[in-house]
Amino acid sequence: MKNKMKIIQYAVTILVIIVLLCGIFSIIKRLTGTSSTDKLSNNVSKEQGKVVEKEVDNSVPLTKLSISAPEGTIRVGETMNLDIAYEPNNATNTELKWSCSDKGAVSVSEDGVIEPANDAAKKTVTVTAKTTDGSDLSASFQLRIYPEIDPSEPMVAITFDDGPYEPTTTPILDALEENYAKATFFCLGQNVNLYPELVQREYELGMEVGTHTLSHVQLTTLSSSELETEITDSIDALKNAIGVAPTLMRPPYGDVNQDVLNAVGSHNLCCVNWSLDTEDWKTKNADDTYRMVMTATDGDVVLLHDIHDYNVAAVERFVKDLQAEGFQLVTVSEMYEARGETLDPGTIHYRTDPTTQASEETTAALEEDGAGVNADEETR
Ligand code: ZN
């Protein structure tokens, strides 16, 4: 009995000590907590009697913030990692508040991944990030949102050769821009050097930029060192203008042989010819170019030139009309990717779905007239 009483006494004593220790610990915690967190926000919250959900440490504020998107365009259904840079490195609160000029058109995750909303297609928005640490810094960038590609719907790849050329490439780009349509430009290196700003605009609008060699020579007639120079100089011209090397080449006159394919392949280039030739260089008028383009079928790669003034009116008409007929106007690479086909270096392509009758006819026609070679023709 006596022993039992003693045990109870001991238990009560231990309980009292535990309660006292807890009390002392919580007092210490409150005291040290106040000194290491933001005093202002704690004071405010006490005055208003609100519970602070998250204690924010603004003791080392940001002094510099910059945000950029690696590309100026995005399609619905895609995401992009934003480049976020700030100073100093030891800033204590780097949380950003994001906003968009068109509310809800994009969302940005905590780690800087941007994603357009499903209904945001055909919008060009300004995205802004603001600091939340009281430093009142902000940074903005513009983003052009293209519609999502639906692989089950028809699409064509419009391609323009021989440019850029200011008087005609500019209005052609205007028409594509206005209608959120994409195309592929196979540029001549010598024209890229003359009009780098036009190639920059093509690239910034999300157009695909490929090479059409430096000086429009027939590649199969060149020695291996001449061939090498044509290819490397044309790649360098594009790298100087837009900072990236092309992955696609359109050989002048569509003329290739295995030596040419090997040479371009060694520079990570894939050759892309065409399945629908508008023969714009021959017919020389907007109506004929327009009519030819409107005969396009799903998967066609369409050949035009952005150096002819009569093509401007044709582009202004067919871009709208092809879209009205349900065609998606996409780049060559986008079309191949959407159809699950590859564009490997050193290979040649004419259209997606190479098993179709149209493609076989195109290939046969090219073989018949010497792979489309006719050096007497003005341009191709
Ligand atoms: Zn050409």
mmCIF file of C-alpha atoms and ligand atoms in Angstrom:
data_model
loop_
_atom_site.group_PDB
_atom_site.id
_atom_site.type_symbol
_atom_site.label_atom_id
_atom_site.label_comp_id
_atom_site.label_asym_id
_atom_site.label_seq_id
_atom_site.Cartn_x
_atom_site.Cartn_y
_atom_site.Cartn_z
ATOM 1 C CA MET A 1 0.000 0.000 0.000
ATOM 2 C CA LYS A 2 2.803 2.333 1.021
ATOM 3 C CA ASN A 3 4.711 1.426 -2.126
ATOM 4 C CA LYS A 4 1.666 2.168 -4.270
ATOM 5 C CA MET A 5 1.357 5.674 -2.743
ATOM 6 C CA LYS A 6 5.026 6.319 -3.443
ATOM 7 C CA ILE A 7 4.647 5.349 -7.100
ATOM 8 C CA ILE A 8 1.686 7.724 -7.495
ATOM 9 C CA GLN A 9 3.706 10.546 -5.865
ATOM 10 C CA TYR A 10 6.596 9.946 -8.245
ATOM 11 C CA ALA A 11 4.265 9.906 -11.259
ATOM 12 C CA VAL A 12 2.634 13.207 -10.252
ATOM 13 C CA THR A 13 6.053 14.831 -9.722
ATOM 14 C CA ILE A 14 7.264 13.728 -13.185
ATOM 15 C CA LEU A 15 4.036 15.012 -14.782
ATOM 16 C CA VAL A 16 4.470 18.431 -13.109
ATOM 17 C CA ILE A 17 8.084 18.629 -14.351
ATOM 18 C CA ILE A 18 7.011 17.762 -17.934
ATOM 19 C CA VAL A 19 4.268 20.460 -17.883
ATOM 20 C CA LEU A 20 6.758 23.039 -16.561
ATOM 21 C CA LEU A 21 9.371 22.136 -19.213
ATOM 22 C CA CYS A 22 6.769 22.436 -21.993
ATOM 23 C CA GLY A 23 5.794 25.888 -20.745
ATOM 24 C CA ILE A 24 9.406 27.107 -20.609
ATOM 25 C CA PHE A 25 10.084 25.644 -24.082
ATOM 26 C CA SER A 26 7.100 27.420 -25.634
ATOM 27 C CA ILE A 27 8.125 30.770 -24.073
ATOM 28 C CA ILE A 28 11.672 30.375 -25.507
ATOM 29 C CA LYS A 29 10.211 29.451 -28.903
ATOM 30 C CA ARG A 30 8.005 32.561 -28.981
ATOM 31 C CA LEU A 31 10.869 34.833 -27.985
ATOM 32 C CA THR A 32 13.339 33.469 -30.568
ATOM 33 C CA GLY A 33 10.579 33.252 -33.229
ATOM 34 C CA THR A 34 9.881 36.964 -32.984
ATOM 35 C CA SER A 35 13.515 37.884 -33.428
ATOM 36 C CA SER A 36 14.109 35.751 -36.565
ATOM 37 C CA THR A 37 10.973 36.525 -38.549
ATOM 38 C CA ASP A 38 9.558 39.623 -40.091
ATOM 39 C CA LYS A 39 8.580 41.925 -37.205
ATOM 40 C CA LEU A 40 6.327 44.132 -39.302
ATOM 41 C CA SER A 41 4.058 41.393 -40.536
ATOM 42 C CA ASN A 42 3.881 39.830 -37.065
ATOM 43 C CA ASN A 43 2.905 43.141 -35.493
ATOM 44 C CA VAL A 44 0.262 43.722 -38.133
ATOM 45 C CA SER A 45 -1.168 40.287 -37.651
ATOM 46 C CA LYS A 46 -1.324 40.756 -33.866
ATOM 47 C CA GLU A 47 -3.082 44.086 -34.203
ATOM 48 C CA GLN A 48 -5.659 42.632 -36.541
ATOM 49 C CA GLY A 49 -5.916 39.486 -34.506
ATOM 50 C CA LYS A 50 -5.359 37.296 -37.564
ATOM 51 C CA VAL A 51 -3.455 34.073 -37.765
ATOM 52 C CA VAL A 52 -0.318 34.265 -39.911
ATOM 53 C CA GLU A 53 -0.377 31.160 -42.110
ATOM 54 C CA LYS A 54 3.153 31.528 -43.405
ATOM 55 C CA GLU A 55 5.860 33.563 -41.794
ATOM 56 C CA VAL A 56 7.807 35.452 -44.459
ATOM 57 C CA ASP A 57 11.391 36.500 -44.024
ATOM 58 C CA ASN A 58 12.032 39.693 -45.990
ATOM 59 C CA SER A 59 15.303 40.528 -44.233
ATOM 60 C CA VAL A 60 17.383 40.210 -47.471
ATOM 61 C CA PRO A 61 15.292 41.752 -50.266
ATOM 62 C CA LEU A 62 15.735 41.247 -54.017
ATOM 63 C CA THR A 63 17.641 43.975 -55.863
ATOM 64 C CA LYS A 64 17.304 42.662 -59.427
ATOM 65 C CA LEU A 65 14.774 40.499 -61.283
ATOM 66 C CA SER A 66 14.706 39.409 -64.913
ATOM 67 C CA ILE A 67 12.393 36.955 -66.641
ATOM 68 C CA SER A 68 12.621 35.682 -70.203
ATOM 69 C CA ALA A 69 10.966 32.982 -72.265
ATOM 70 C CA PRO A 70 13.358 30.850 -74.354
ATOM 71 C CA GLU A 71 10.920 31.273 -77.266
ATOM 72 C CA GLY A 72 8.471 34.064 -78.012
ATOM 73 C CA THR A 73 5.736 31.626 -79.053
ATOM 74 C CA ILE A 74 3.990 28.625 -77.569
ATOM 75 C CA ARG A 75 1.162 26.367 -78.658
ATOM 76 C CA VAL A 76 -1.818 25.473 -76.496
ATOM 77 C CA GLY A 77 -0.998 22.077 -74.999
ATOM 78 C CA GLU A 78 2.705 22.890 -74.641
ATOM 79 C CA THR A 79 4.656 24.064 -71.607
ATOM 80 C CA MET A 80 7.872 26.075 -71.427
ATOM 81 C CA ASN A 81 10.471 26.607 -68.708
ATOM 82 C CA LEU A 82 10.991 30.320 -68.109
ATOM 83 C CA ASP A 83 14.439 31.705 -67.367
ATOM 84 C CA ILE A 84 14.199 33.502 -64.031
ATOM 85 C CA ALA A 85 17.238 35.383 -62.751
ATOM 86 C CA TYR A 86 17.517 37.486 -59.612
ATOM 87 C CA GLU A 87 20.004 39.107 -57.285
ATOM 88 C CA PRO A 88 21.254 38.696 -54.620
ATOM 89 C CA ASN A 89 21.640 34.939 -54.401
ATOM 90 C CA ASN A 90 20.868 34.946 -50.693
ATOM 91 C CA ALA A 91 17.570 36.838 -51.019
ATOM 92 C CA THR A 92 15.252 35.480 -48.343
ATOM 93 C CA ASN A 93 11.924 35.739 -50.199
ATOM 94 C CA THR A 94 11.986 34.976 -53.938
ATOM 95 C CA GLU A 95 8.301 34.269 -54.294
ATOM 96 C CA LEU A 96 6.789 35.991 -57.356
ATOM 97 C CA LYS A 97 3.266 37.091 -58.147
ATOM 98 C CA TRP A 98 2.368 36.408 -61.790
ATOM 99 C CA SER A 99 -0.161 38.233 -63.905
ATOM 100 C CA CYS A 100 -1.165 38.271 -67.571
ATOM 101 C CA SER A 101 -2.487 41.115 -69.734
ATOM 102 C CA ASP A 102 -5.288 38.735 -70.770
ATOM 103 C CA LYS A 103 -6.483 37.389 -67.434
ATOM 104 C CA GLY A 104 -6.264 33.605 -67.177
ATOM 105 C CA ALA A 105 -4.637 33.116 -70.598
ATOM 106 C CA VAL A 106 -1.543 31.539 -69.024
ATOM 107 C CA SER A 107 -0.552 29.999 -65.708
ATOM 108 C CA VAL A 108 2.945 29.852 -64.221
ATOM 109 C CA SER A 109 3.959 27.212 -61.690
ATOM 110 C CA GLU A 110 6.154 27.930 -58.644
ATOM 111 C CA ASP A 111 9.215 26.631 -60.475
ATOM 112 C CA GLY A 112 8.617 28.843 -63.532
ATOM 113 C CA VAL A 113 6.851 26.543 -65.994
ATOM 114 C CA ILE A 114 4.372 28.473 -68.151
ATOM 115 C CA GLU A 115 1.310 26.899 -69.747
ATOM 116 C CA PRO A 116 -1.390 28.541 -71.883
ATOM 117 C CA ALA A 117 -5.047 27.974 -71.043
ATOM 118 C CA ASN A 118 -7.086 25.821 -73.443
ATOM 119 C CA ASP A 119 -8.995 28.835 -74.732
ATOM 120 C CA ALA A 120 -5.949 31.108 -75.096
ATOM 121 C CA ALA A 121 -5.144 30.346 -78.754
ATOM 122 C CA LYS A 122 -4.592 33.256 -81.133
ATOM 123 C CA LYS A 123 -3.709 35.699 -78.370
ATOM 124 C CA THR A 124 -0.530 37.671 -77.850
ATOM 125 C CA VAL A 125 -0.138 38.465 -74.174
ATOM 126 C CA THR A 126 2.233 40.247 -71.812
ATOM 127 C CA VAL A 127 3.187 38.153 -68.804
ATOM 128 C CA THR A 128 4.447 39.997 -65.704
ATOM 129 C CA ALA A 129 6.122 38.798 -62.525
ATOM 130 C CA LYS A 130 6.259 40.987 -59.404
ATOM 131 C CA THR A 131 8.311 40.460 -56.283
ATOM 132 C CA THR A 132 6.441 39.939 -53.002
ATOM 133 C CA ASP A 133 9.217 40.935 -50.566
ATOM 134 C CA GLY A 134 8.430 44.647 -50.597
ATOM 135 C CA SER A 135 11.215 45.418 -53.100
ATOM 136 C CA ASP A 136 8.578 46.347 -55.691
ATOM 137 C CA LEU A 137 10.490 44.897 -58.660
ATOM 138 C CA SER A 138 8.791 43.536 -61.761
ATOM 139 C CA ALA A 139 9.713 41.969 -65.087
ATOM 140 C CA SER A 140 7.622 41.295 -68.216
ATOM 141 C CA PHE A 141 7.818 39.477 -71.528
ATOM 142 C CA GLN A 142 5.532 38.967 -74.491
ATOM 143 C CA LEU A 143 4.185 35.595 -75.564
ATOM 144 C CA ARG A 144 2.377 34.652 -78.756
ATOM 145 C CA ILE A 145 -0.017 31.727 -78.323
ATOM 146 C CA TYR A 146 -0.732 29.483 -81.324
ATOM 147 C CA PRO A 147 -3.555 26.933 -81.498
ATOM 148 C CA GLU A 148 -2.865 23.353 -80.467
ATOM 149 C CA ILE A 149 -2.072 20.975 -83.334
ATOM 150 C CA ASP A 150 -4.696 18.249 -83.741
ATOM 151 C CA PRO A 151 -3.029 15.281 -85.496
ATOM 152 C CA SER A 152 -6.438 13.932 -86.482
ATOM 153 C CA GLU A 153 -7.216 17.060 -88.510
ATOM 154 C CA PRO A 154 -5.666 17.984 -91.890
ATOM 155 C CA MET A 155 -2.506 20.065 -92.018
ATOM 156 C CA VAL A 156 -0.101 21.409 -94.608
ATOM 157 C CA ALA A 157 3.413 22.826 -94.449
ATOM 158 C CA ILE A 158 3.738 25.956 -96.572
ATOM 159 C CA THR A 159 7.392 26.585 -97.505
ATOM 160 C CA PHE A 160 9.044 29.680 -98.967
ATOM 161 C CA ASP A 161 12.407 29.516 -100.747
ATOM 162 C CA ASP A 162 15.058 32.027 -101.859
ATOM 163 C CA GLY A 163 14.359 34.816 -99.319
ATOM 164 C CA PRO A 164 14.475 36.797 -97.266
ATOM 165 C CA TYR A 165 13.713 39.833 -99.395
ATOM 166 C CA GLU A 166 12.396 42.892 -97.565
ATOM 167 C CA PRO A 167 9.694 44.117 -100.003
ATOM 168 C CA THR A 168 7.946 40.733 -100.155
ATOM 169 C CA THR A 169 8.979 38.734 -97.083
ATOM 170 C CA THR A 170 7.646 41.456 -94.761
ATOM 171 C CA PRO A 171 4.029 41.496 -96.046
ATOM 172 C CA ILE A 172 4.041 37.684 -96.268
ATOM 173 C CA LEU A 173 5.064 37.532 -92.595
ATOM 174 C CA ASP A 174 2.378 40.113 -91.783
ATOM 175 C CA ALA A 175 -0.306 37.854 -93.291
ATOM 176 C CA LEU A 176 0.957 34.787 -91.429
ATOM 177 C CA GLU A 177 1.240 36.722 -88.165
ATOM 178 C CA GLU A 178 -2.252 38.184 -88.436
ATOM 179 C CA ASN A 179 -3.794 34.728 -88.867
ATOM 180 C CA TYR A 180 -1.623 32.847 -86.361
ATOM 181 C CA ALA A 181 -0.408 30.642 -89.206
ATOM 182 C CA LYS A 182 3.059 29.117 -89.381
ATOM 183 C CA ALA A 183 5.277 28.380 -92.375
ATOM 184 C CA THR A 184 8.833 27.307 -93.112
ATOM 185 C CA PHE A 185 11.370 29.624 -94.719
ATOM 186 C CA PHE A 186 14.316 28.104 -96.574
ATOM 187 C CA CYS A 187 16.649 31.085 -96.672
ATOM 188 C CA LEU A 188 19.570 31.776 -98.937
ATOM 189 C CA GLY A 189 22.650 32.539 -96.837
ATOM 190 C CA GLN A 190 23.571 35.525 -98.996
ATOM 191 C CA ASN A 191 20.115 37.061 -98.381
ATOM 192 C CA VAL A 192 20.272 36.241 -94.671
ATOM 193 C CA ASN A 193 23.459 38.317 -94.529
ATOM 194 C CA LEU A 194 21.642 41.180 -96.277
ATOM 195 C CA TYR A 195 18.447 41.038 -94.169
ATOM 196 C CA PRO A 196 19.270 39.452 -90.790
ATOM 197 C CA GLU A 197 16.435 41.350 -89.111
ATOM 198 C CA LEU A 198 13.875 39.651 -91.379
ATOM 199 C CA VAL A 199 15.142 36.214 -90.403
ATOM 200 C CA GLN A 200 15.013 37.295 -86.774
ATOM 201 C CA ARG A 201 11.359 38.230 -87.241
ATOM 202 C CA GLU A 202 10.624 34.857 -88.885
ATOM 203 C CA TYR A 203 12.233 33.089 -85.948
ATOM 204 C CA GLU A 204 10.542 35.210 -83.282
ATOM 205 C CA LEU A 205 7.142 34.541 -84.854
ATOM 206 C CA GLY A 206 7.764 30.812 -84.457
ATOM 207 C CA MET A 207 8.318 30.140 -88.156
ATOM 208 C CA GLU A 208 10.757 27.360 -89.004
ATOM 209 C CA VAL A 209 13.962 28.652 -90.578
ATOM 210 C CA GLY A 210 15.912 26.265 -92.787
ATOM 211 C CA THR A 211 18.741 26.779 -95.235
ATOM 212 C CA HIS A 212 18.604 26.874 -99.032
ATOM 213 C CA THR A 213 22.431 27.025 -99.307
ATOM 214 C CA LEU A 214 24.509 30.181 -99.477
ATOM 215 C CA SER A 215 24.275 31.148 -103.146
ATOM 216 C CA HIS A 216 21.684 28.884 -104.820
ATOM 217 C CA VAL A 217 24.079 26.615 -106.652
ATOM 218 C CA GLN A 218 23.220 23.151 -107.925
ATOM 219 C CA LEU A 219 24.802 21.026 -105.225
ATOM 220 C CA THR A 220 25.387 17.901 -107.342
ATOM 221 C CA THR A 221 27.766 19.848 -109.632
ATOM 222 C CA LEU A 222 30.116 20.893 -106.817
ATOM 223 C CA SER A 223 33.382 19.392 -105.651
ATOM 224 C CA SER A 224 33.294 18.087 -102.099
ATOM 225 C CA SER A 225 35.177 21.146 -100.789
ATOM 226 C CA GLU A 226 32.842 23.550 -102.632
ATOM 227 C CA LEU A 227 29.868 21.624 -101.278
ATOM 228 C CA GLU A 228 31.275 21.875 -97.762
ATOM 229 C CA THR A 229 31.718 25.654 -98.097
ATOM 230 C CA GLU A 230 28.162 26.157 -99.411
ATOM 231 C CA ILE A 231 26.732 24.250 -96.461
ATOM 232 C CA THR A 232 28.895 25.667 -93.667
ATOM 233 C CA ASP A 233 28.608 29.277 -94.891
ATOM 234 C CA SER A 234 24.832 29.006 -95.087
ATOM 235 C CA ILE A 235 24.664 27.545 -91.577
ATOM 236 C CA ASP A 236 26.941 30.301 -90.259
ATOM 237 C CA ALA A 237 24.751 32.988 -91.841
ATOM 238 C CA LEU A 238 21.716 31.688 -89.939
ATOM 239 C CA LYS A 239 23.653 31.241 -86.703
ATOM 240 C CA ASN A 240 24.810 34.847 -86.954
ATOM 241 C CA ALA A 241 21.253 36.062 -87.533
ATOM 242 C CA ILE A 242 19.235 34.005 -85.023
ATOM 243 C CA GLY A 243 21.793 32.241 -82.870
ATOM 244 C CA VAL A 244 20.784 28.705 -83.772
ATOM 245 C CA ALA A 245 21.802 26.314 -86.523
ATOM 246 C CA PRO A 246 19.128 25.012 -88.905
ATOM 247 C CA THR A 247 18.100 21.355 -89.002
ATOM 248 C CA LEU A 248 16.398 21.446 -92.418
ATOM 249 C CA MET A 249 17.779 22.123 -95.888
ATOM 250 C CA ARG A 250 15.968 22.634 -99.162
ATOM 251 C CA PRO A 251 18.507 21.880 -101.913
ATOM 252 C CA PRO A 252 18.310 24.351 -104.823
ATOM 253 C CA TYR A 253 16.245 22.850 -107.695
ATOM 254 C CA GLY A 254 15.478 19.963 -105.327
ATOM 255 C CA ASP A 255 18.668 18.431 -106.653
ATOM 256 C CA VAL A 256 20.359 15.851 -104.443
ATOM 257 C CA ASN A 257 22.408 12.691 -104.737
ATOM 258 C CA GLN A 258 23.908 10.449 -102.092
ATOM 259 C CA ASP A 259 27.092 12.580 -101.829
ATOM 260 C CA VAL A 260 24.991 15.662 -101.117
ATOM 261 C CA LEU A 261 22.857 13.784 -98.577
ATOM 262 C CA ASN A 262 25.991 12.505 -96.824
ATOM 263 C CA ALA A 263 27.508 16.006 -96.754
ATOM 264 C CA VAL A 264 24.398 17.721 -95.361
ATOM 265 C CA GLY A 265 23.872 14.823 -92.953
ATOM 266 C CA SER A 266 27.307 15.404 -91.464
ATOM 267 C CA HIS A 267 26.047 18.897 -90.512
ATOM 268 C CA ASN A 268 22.913 17.472 -88.893
ATOM 269 C CA LEU A 269 20.755 18.667 -91.766
ATOM 270 C CA CYS A 270 17.815 16.804 -93.243
ATOM 271 C CA CYS A 271 16.717 17.568 -96.830
ATOM 272 C CA VAL A 272 13.088 18.536 -97.404
ATOM 273 C CA ASN A 273 11.811 18.924 -100.950
ATOM 274 C CA TRP A 274 8.088 19.285 -101.717
ATOM 275 C CA SER A 275 5.001 17.411 -102.795
ATOM 276 C CA LEU A 276 3.121 20.363 -104.292
ATOM 277 C CA ASP A 277 4.940 22.824 -106.567
ATOM 278 C CA THR A 278 2.926 26.003 -107.126
ATOM 279 C CA GLU A 279 5.255 26.857 -110.051
ATOM 280 C CA ASP A 280 4.898 30.470 -108.938
ATOM 281 C CA TRP A 281 8.190 31.334 -110.657
ATOM 282 C CA LYS A 282 6.623 30.309 -113.978
ATOM 283 C CA THR A 283 2.994 31.476 -113.777
ATOM 284 C CA LYS A 284 3.940 34.820 -112.208
ATOM 285 C CA ASN A 285 0.522 35.842 -110.913
ATOM 286 C CA ALA A 286 -1.360 35.761 -107.618
ATOM 287 C CA ASP A 287 -4.449 33.925 -108.918
ATOM 288 C CA ASP A 288 -2.482 30.961 -110.254
ATOM 289 C CA THR A 289 -0.394 30.678 -107.083
ATOM 290 C CA TYR A 290 -3.574 30.852 -105.010
ATOM 291 C CA ARG A 291 -5.331 28.189 -107.103
ATOM 292 C CA MET A 292 -2.354 25.832 -106.898
ATOM 293 C CA VAL A 293 -2.027 26.163 -103.126
ATOM 294 C CA MET A 294 -5.746 25.529 -102.660
ATOM 295 C CA THR A 295 -5.327 22.089 -104.297
ATOM 296 C CA ALA A 296 -3.218 21.011 -101.293
ATOM 297 C CA THR A 297 -4.194 17.866 -99.465
ATOM 298 C CA ASP A 298 -3.433 16.727 -95.923
ATOM 299 C CA GLY A 299 0.303 16.251 -95.396
ATOM 300 C CA ASP A 300 1.478 18.259 -98.405
ATOM 301 C CA VAL A 301 4.702 20.253 -98.339
ATOM 302 C CA VAL A 302 3.935 23.230 -100.592
ATOM 303 C CA LEU A 303 6.666 25.064 -102.514
ATOM 304 C CA LEU A 304 6.527 28.846 -102.980
ATOM 305 C CA HIS A 305 9.042 31.690 -103.065
ATOM 306 C CA ASP A 306 8.898 34.761 -100.827
ATOM 307 C CA ILE A 307 10.814 36.921 -103.317
ATOM 308 C CA HIS A 308 7.950 37.458 -105.818
ATOM 309 C CA ASP A 309 5.643 40.442 -105.328
ATOM 310 C CA TYR A 310 2.633 38.680 -106.886
ATOM 311 C CA ASN A 311 2.811 36.024 -104.168
ATOM 312 C CA VAL A 312 1.939 38.536 -101.439
ATOM 313 C CA ALA A 313 -1.705 38.791 -102.552
ATOM 314 C CA ALA A 314 -1.858 35.003 -102.964
ATOM 315 C CA VAL A 315 -0.605 34.417 -99.402
ATOM 316 C CA GLU A 316 -3.065 36.952 -97.991
ATOM 317 C CA ARG A 317 -5.905 34.940 -99.585
ATOM 318 C CA PHE A 318 -4.854 31.308 -99.175
ATOM 319 C CA VAL A 319 -3.826 31.533 -95.515
ATOM 320 C CA LYS A 320 -7.364 32.554 -94.520
ATOM 321 C CA ASP A 321 -9.043 30.179 -97.001
ATOM 322 C CA LEU A 322 -6.983 27.105 -96.077
ATOM 323 C CA GLN A 323 -7.765 27.731 -92.411
ATOM 324 C CA ALA A 324 -11.453 28.174 -93.277
ATOM 325 C CA GLU A 325 -11.331 24.762 -94.984
ATOM 326 C CA GLY A 326 -10.010 23.242 -91.752
ATOM 327 C CA PHE A 327 -6.298 23.037 -92.595
ATOM 328 C CA GLN A 328 -3.777 23.673 -89.856
ATOM 329 C CA LEU A 329 -0.852 25.714 -91.190
ATOM 330 C CA VAL A 330 2.187 24.274 -89.453
ATOM 331 C CA THR A 331 5.944 24.133 -89.925
ATOM 332 C CA VAL A 332 7.597 21.149 -91.615
ATOM 333 C CA SER A 333 9.003 19.844 -88.327
ATOM 334 C CA GLU A 334 5.673 20.290 -86.544
ATOM 335 C CA MET A 335 3.874 18.326 -89.257
ATOM 336 C CA TYR A 336 6.337 15.433 -89.125
ATOM 337 C CA GLU A 337 6.228 15.342 -85.341
ATOM 338 C CA ALA A 338 2.430 15.442 -85.256
ATOM 339 C CA ARG A 339 2.313 12.500 -87.669
ATOM 340 C CA GLY A 340 4.958 10.545 -85.766
ATOM 341 C CA GLU A 341 7.472 10.672 -88.618
ATOM 342 C CA THR A 342 11.146 11.499 -88.230
ATOM 343 C CA LEU A 343 13.402 13.944 -90.069
ATOM 344 C CA ASP A 344 16.795 12.314 -89.660
ATOM 345 C CA PRO A 345 20.020 14.020 -90.819
ATOM 346 C CA GLY A 346 21.126 12.941 -94.290
ATOM 347 C CA THR A 347 17.676 11.802 -95.433
ATOM 348 C CA ILE A 348 15.269 13.404 -97.928
ATOM 349 C CA HIS A 349 11.517 13.950 -97.534
ATOM 350 C CA TYR A 350 8.654 15.193 -99.658
ATOM 351 C CA ARG A 351 5.549 15.085 -97.465
ATOM 352 C CA THR A 352 4.262 13.313 -94.376
ATOM 353 C CA ASP A 353 2.876 9.819 -94.704
ATOM 354 C CA PRO A 354 5.353 8.677 -97.373
ATOM 355 C CA THR A 355 3.228 5.678 -98.258
ATOM 356 C CA THR A 356 0.507 7.789 -99.860
ATOM 357 C CA GLN A 357 -0.062 7.779 -103.592
ATOM 358 C CA ALA A 358 0.646 11.502 -103.845
ATOM 359 C CA SER A 359 4.097 11.047 -102.395
ATOM 360 C CA GLU A 360 4.919 8.175 -104.729
ATOM 361 C CA GLU A 361 3.803 10.250 -107.704
ATOM 362 C CA THR A 362 5.935 13.145 -106.540
ATOM 363 C CA THR A 363 8.983 10.931 -106.136
ATOM 364 C CA ALA A 364 8.437 9.353 -109.552
ATOM 365 C CA ALA A 365 8.035 12.762 -111.210
ATOM 366 C CA LEU A 366 11.231 14.008 -109.628
ATOM 367 C CA GLU A 367 13.129 10.955 -110.798
ATOM 368 C CA GLU A 368 11.742 11.305 -114.316
ATOM 369 C CA ASP A 369 12.952 14.838 -114.853
ATOM 370 C CA GLY A 370 16.286 14.335 -113.155
ATOM 371 C CA ALA A 371 15.080 14.874 -109.575
ATOM 372 C CA GLY A 372 13.451 18.143 -110.526
ATOM 373 C CA VAL A 373 16.653 19.551 -111.950
ATOM 374 C CA ASN A 374 16.473 22.189 -114.547
ATOM 375 C CA ALA A 375 19.217 24.671 -113.976
ATOM 376 C CA ASP A 376 17.893 26.834 -116.825
ATOM 377 C CA GLU A 377 14.804 27.562 -114.821
ATOM 378 C CA GLU A 378 14.861 30.894 -113.078
ATOM 379 C CA THR A 379 14.639 29.722 -109.475
ATOM 380 C CA ARG A 380 13.394 26.879 -107.437
HETATM 381 ZN ZN ZN B 1 15.498 28.191 -104.796
#
